[in-house]
Short mmCIF file of C-alpha atoms in Angstrom, two decimals:
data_model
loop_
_atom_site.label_atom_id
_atom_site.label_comp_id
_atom_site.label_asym_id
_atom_site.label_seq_id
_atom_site.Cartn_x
_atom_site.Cartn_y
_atom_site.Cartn_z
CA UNK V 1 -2.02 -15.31 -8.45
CA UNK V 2 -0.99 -14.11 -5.22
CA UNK V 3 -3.81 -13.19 -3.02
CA UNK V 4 -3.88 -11.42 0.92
CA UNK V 5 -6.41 -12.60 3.45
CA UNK V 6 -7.22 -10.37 6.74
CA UNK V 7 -10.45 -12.15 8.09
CA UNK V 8 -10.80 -9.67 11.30
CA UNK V 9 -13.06 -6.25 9.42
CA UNK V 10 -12.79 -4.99 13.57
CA UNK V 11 -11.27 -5.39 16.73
CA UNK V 12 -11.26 -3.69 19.97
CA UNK V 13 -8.47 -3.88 22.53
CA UNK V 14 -7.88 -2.82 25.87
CA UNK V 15 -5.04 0.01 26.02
CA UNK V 16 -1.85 -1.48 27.52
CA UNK V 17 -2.80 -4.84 26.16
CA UNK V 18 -1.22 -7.10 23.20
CA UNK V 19 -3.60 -7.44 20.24
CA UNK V 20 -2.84 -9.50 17.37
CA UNK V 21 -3.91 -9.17 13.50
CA UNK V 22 -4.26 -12.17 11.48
CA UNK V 23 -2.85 -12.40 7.89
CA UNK V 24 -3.04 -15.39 5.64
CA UNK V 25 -1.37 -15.58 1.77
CA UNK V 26 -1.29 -17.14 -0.69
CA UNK V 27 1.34 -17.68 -3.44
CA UNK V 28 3.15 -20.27 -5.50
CA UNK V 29 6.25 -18.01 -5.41
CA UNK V 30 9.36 -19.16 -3.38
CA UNK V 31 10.82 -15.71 -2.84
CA UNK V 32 8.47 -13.29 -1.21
CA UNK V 33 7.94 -10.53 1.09
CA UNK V 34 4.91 -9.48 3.67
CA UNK V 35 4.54 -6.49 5.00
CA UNK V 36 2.00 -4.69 6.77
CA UNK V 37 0.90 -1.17 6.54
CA UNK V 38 -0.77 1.24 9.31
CA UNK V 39 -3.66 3.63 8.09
CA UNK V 40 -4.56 6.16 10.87
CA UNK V 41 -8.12 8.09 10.14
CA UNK V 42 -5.59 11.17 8.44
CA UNK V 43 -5.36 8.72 5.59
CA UNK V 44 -1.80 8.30 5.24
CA UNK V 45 0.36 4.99 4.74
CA UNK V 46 2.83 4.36 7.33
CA UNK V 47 5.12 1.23 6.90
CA UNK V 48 5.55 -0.47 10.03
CA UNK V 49 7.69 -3.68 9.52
CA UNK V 50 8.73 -6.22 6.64
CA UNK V 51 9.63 -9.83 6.94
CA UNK V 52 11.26 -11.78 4.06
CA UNK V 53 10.04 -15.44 3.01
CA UNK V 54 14.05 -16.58 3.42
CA UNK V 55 14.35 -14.70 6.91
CA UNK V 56 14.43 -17.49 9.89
CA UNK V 57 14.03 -15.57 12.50
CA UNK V 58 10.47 -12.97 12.69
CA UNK V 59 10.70 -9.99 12.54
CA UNK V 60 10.52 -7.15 15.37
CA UNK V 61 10.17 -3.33 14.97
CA UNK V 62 9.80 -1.77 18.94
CA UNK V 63 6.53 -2.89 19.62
CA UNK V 64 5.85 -4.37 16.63
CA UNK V 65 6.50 -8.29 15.91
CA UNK V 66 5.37 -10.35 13.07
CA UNK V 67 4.41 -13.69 13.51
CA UNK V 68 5.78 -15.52 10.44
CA UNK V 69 4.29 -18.97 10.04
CA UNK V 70 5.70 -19.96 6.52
CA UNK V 71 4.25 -23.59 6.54
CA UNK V 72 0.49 -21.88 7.53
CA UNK V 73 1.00 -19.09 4.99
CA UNK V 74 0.34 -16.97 7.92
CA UNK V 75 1.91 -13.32 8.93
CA UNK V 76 -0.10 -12.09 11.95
CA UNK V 77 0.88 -8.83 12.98
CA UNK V 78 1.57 -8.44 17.20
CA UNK V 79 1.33 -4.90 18.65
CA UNK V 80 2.54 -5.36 22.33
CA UNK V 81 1.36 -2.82 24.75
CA UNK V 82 -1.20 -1.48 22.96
CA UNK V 83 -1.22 3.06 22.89
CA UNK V 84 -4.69 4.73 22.16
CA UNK V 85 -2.47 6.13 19.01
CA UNK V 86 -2.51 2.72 17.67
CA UNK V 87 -5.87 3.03 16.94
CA UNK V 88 -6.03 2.75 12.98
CA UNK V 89 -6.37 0.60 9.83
CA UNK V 90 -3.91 -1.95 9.49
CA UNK V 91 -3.31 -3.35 6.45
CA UNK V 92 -1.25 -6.74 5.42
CA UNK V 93 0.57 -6.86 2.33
CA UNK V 94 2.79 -8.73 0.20
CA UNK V 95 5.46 -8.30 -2.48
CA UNK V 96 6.89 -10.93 -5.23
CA UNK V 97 10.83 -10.76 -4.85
CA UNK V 98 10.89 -9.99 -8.37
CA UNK V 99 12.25 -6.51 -9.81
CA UNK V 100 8.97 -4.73 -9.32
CA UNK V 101 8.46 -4.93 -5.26
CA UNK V 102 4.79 -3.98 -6.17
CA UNK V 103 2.06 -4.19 -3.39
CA UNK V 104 -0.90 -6.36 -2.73
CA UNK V 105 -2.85 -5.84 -0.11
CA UNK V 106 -5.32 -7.30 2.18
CA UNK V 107 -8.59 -5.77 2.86
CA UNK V 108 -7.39 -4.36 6.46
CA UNK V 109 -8.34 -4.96 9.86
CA UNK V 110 -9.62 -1.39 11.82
CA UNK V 111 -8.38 -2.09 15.08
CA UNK V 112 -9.43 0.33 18.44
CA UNK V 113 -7.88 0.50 21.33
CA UNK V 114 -10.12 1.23 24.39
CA UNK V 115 -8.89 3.16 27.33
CA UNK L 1 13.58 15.45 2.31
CA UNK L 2 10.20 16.23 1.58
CA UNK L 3 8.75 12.29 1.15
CA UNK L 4 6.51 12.03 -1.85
CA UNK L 5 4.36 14.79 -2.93
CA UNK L 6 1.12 14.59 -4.68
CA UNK L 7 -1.18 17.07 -5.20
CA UNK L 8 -4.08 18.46 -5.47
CA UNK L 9 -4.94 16.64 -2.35
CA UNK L 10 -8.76 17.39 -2.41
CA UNK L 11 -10.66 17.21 -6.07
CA UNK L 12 -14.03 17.76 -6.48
CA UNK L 13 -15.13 17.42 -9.88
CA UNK L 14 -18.26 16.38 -11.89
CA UNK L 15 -18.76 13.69 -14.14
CA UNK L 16 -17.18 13.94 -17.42
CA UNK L 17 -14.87 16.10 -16.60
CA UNK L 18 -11.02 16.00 -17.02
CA UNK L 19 -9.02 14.95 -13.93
CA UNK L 20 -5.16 14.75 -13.40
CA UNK L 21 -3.45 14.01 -10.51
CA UNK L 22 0.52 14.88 -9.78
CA UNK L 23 2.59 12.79 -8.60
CA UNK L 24 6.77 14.04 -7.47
CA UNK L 25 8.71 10.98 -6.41
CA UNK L 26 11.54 10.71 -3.93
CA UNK L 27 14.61 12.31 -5.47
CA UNK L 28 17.01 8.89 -6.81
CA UNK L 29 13.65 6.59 -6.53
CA UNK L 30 13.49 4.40 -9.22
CA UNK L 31 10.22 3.02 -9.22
CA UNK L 32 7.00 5.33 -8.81
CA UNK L 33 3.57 3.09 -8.03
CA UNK L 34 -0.20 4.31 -8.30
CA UNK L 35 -2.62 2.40 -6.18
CA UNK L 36 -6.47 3.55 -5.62
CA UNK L 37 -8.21 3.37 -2.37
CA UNK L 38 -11.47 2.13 -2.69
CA UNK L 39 -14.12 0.98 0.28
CA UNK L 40 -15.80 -1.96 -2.35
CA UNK L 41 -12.04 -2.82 -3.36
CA UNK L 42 -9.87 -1.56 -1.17
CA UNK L 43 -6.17 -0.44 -2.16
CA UNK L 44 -4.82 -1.85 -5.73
CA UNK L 45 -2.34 -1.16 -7.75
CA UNK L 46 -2.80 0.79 -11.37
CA UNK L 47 0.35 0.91 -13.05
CA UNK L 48 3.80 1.70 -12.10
CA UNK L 49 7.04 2.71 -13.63
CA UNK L 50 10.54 2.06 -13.67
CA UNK L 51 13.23 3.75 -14.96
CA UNK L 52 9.87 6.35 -15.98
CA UNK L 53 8.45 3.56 -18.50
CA UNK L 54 5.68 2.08 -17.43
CA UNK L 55 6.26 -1.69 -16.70
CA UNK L 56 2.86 -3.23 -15.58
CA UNK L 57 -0.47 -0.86 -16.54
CA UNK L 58 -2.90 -4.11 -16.01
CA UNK L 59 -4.70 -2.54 -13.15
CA UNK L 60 -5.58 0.45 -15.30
CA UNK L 61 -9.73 -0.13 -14.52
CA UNK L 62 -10.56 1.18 -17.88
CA UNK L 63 -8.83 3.34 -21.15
CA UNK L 64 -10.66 6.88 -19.37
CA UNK L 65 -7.33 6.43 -17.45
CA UNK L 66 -3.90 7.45 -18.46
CA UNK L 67 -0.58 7.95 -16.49
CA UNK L 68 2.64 9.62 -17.83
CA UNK L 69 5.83 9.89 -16.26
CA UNK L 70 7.55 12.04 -18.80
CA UNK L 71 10.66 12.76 -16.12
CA UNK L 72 12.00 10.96 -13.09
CA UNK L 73 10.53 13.42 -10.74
CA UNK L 74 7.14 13.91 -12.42
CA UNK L 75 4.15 11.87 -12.75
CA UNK L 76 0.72 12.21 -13.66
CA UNK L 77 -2.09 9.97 -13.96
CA UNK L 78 -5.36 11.46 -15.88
CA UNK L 79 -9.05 9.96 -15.87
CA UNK L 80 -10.79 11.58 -19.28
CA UNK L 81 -13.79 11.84 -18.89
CA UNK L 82 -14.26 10.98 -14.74
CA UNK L 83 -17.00 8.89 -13.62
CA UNK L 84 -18.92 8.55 -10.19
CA UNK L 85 -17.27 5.78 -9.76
CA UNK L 86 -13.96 6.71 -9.97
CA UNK L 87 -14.39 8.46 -6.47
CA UNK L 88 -11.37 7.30 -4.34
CA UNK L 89 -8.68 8.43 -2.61
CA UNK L 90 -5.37 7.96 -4.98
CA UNK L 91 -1.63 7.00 -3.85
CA UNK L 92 1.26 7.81 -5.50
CA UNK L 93 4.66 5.82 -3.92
CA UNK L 94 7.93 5.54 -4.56
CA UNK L 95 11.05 3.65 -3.85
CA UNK L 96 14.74 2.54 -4.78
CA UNK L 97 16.61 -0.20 -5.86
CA UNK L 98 17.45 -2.95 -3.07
CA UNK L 99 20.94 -3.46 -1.99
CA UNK L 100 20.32 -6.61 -2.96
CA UNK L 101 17.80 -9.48 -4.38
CA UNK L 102 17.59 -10.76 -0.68
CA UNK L 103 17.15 -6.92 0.52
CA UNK L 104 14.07 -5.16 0.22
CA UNK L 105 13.73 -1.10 0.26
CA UNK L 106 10.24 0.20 1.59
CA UNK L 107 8.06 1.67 -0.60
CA UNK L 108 6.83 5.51 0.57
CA UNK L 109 3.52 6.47 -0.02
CA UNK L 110 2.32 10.13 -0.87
CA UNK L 111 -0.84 11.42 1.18
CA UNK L 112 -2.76 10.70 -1.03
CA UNK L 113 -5.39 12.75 -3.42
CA UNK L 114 -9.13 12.40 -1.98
CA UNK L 115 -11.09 12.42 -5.73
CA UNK L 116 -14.90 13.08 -5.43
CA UNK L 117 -17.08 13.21 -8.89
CA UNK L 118 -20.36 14.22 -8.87
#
């Protein structure tokens, strides 16, 4: 079974700072896909960037990075710069690269950003 | 294009009554998901469809719920009768076919529908 870890419930960060989220997973699938999710407080999902299990190089999305260890099982999310709108839930997620793409999701991180 | 639209986005209901939520899908999606948003278990997935059949209905939490997708830009999902504990807020997404196996297409989430029972 494939299974999300996000061991940070909070975090504070100073604005204009870099802040990262940790993500750990877990899966005996070769072919798989992490992604990770932003929840501000108006509830909605926003996708924010997507890294494949096959893709060398990590991914970057403007400020966004991800921090792909594939050896660790690790996906740590790196906001550079951090903008008091960045304040939210972020959640890590992956997908099995089979025909279904279907989400599983970590229990989120709620991450403020102090000014 | 309007993204995915669910509504109603606020229910309040009390117990044992009927619920159904509404789900439209991105126009040329093929693949509509359900997911609940719950603070004990956080977001999972219900059931989802492709093609409108339903492919994978193991998160269903119980048989009170139901979902239907009797078109490709309709979808419902029904709790009969509702419980207290089926308070949550309720995603509907959507998304198309990759390019290819190596490719992946983002799935788009609804806004959700914010379900209280009483």
């Amino acid at each position: 079974a494939q299974k999300i870890t996000q061991t940070q419930p909070g975090m504070f960060v100073q604005e204009k700072e870099a802040v990262t989220l940790d993500c750990t997973y877990d899966t005996s699938d070769q072919s798989y896909g992490l992604f990770w999710y932003k929840q501000p407080s108006s509830g909605e999902m926003i996708f924010l960037i997507y890294q494949g299990s096959y893709d060398e190089q990590n991914a970057t999305e403007g400020r966004y990075s991800l921090n792909f260890q594939k050896a660790r099982k690790s996906a740590n999310l790196v906001i550079s710069a951090s903008q008091l709108g960045d304040s939210a839930m972020y959640f890590c997620a992956m997908t099995p690269m089979d025909s279904s793409y279907k989400l599983i999701f970590g229990s989120g991180t709620r991450l403020l950003v102090r000014p | 294009d309007a993204g995915v639209i669910q509504s109603p986005r606020h229910e309040v209901t009390e117990m044992g009554q009927e619920v159904t939520l509404r789900c439209k899908p991105i126009s040329g999606h093929d693949y509509l998901f359900w997911y609940r948003q719950t603070m004990m278990r956080g977001l999972e997935l219900l059931i989802y469809f492709n093609n409108n059949v339903p492919i994978d209905d193991s998160g269903m939490p119980e048989d009170r719920f139901s979902a239907k997708m009797p078109n490709a830009s309709f979808s419902t999902l029904k709790i009969q009768p509702s419980e207290p504990r089926d308070s949550a807020v309720y995603f509907c997404a959507s998304r198309g076919l990759p390019p290819d196996k190596s490719s992946y297409n983002e799935q788009f989430f609804g806004p959700g529908t914010r379900l209280t029972v009483l």
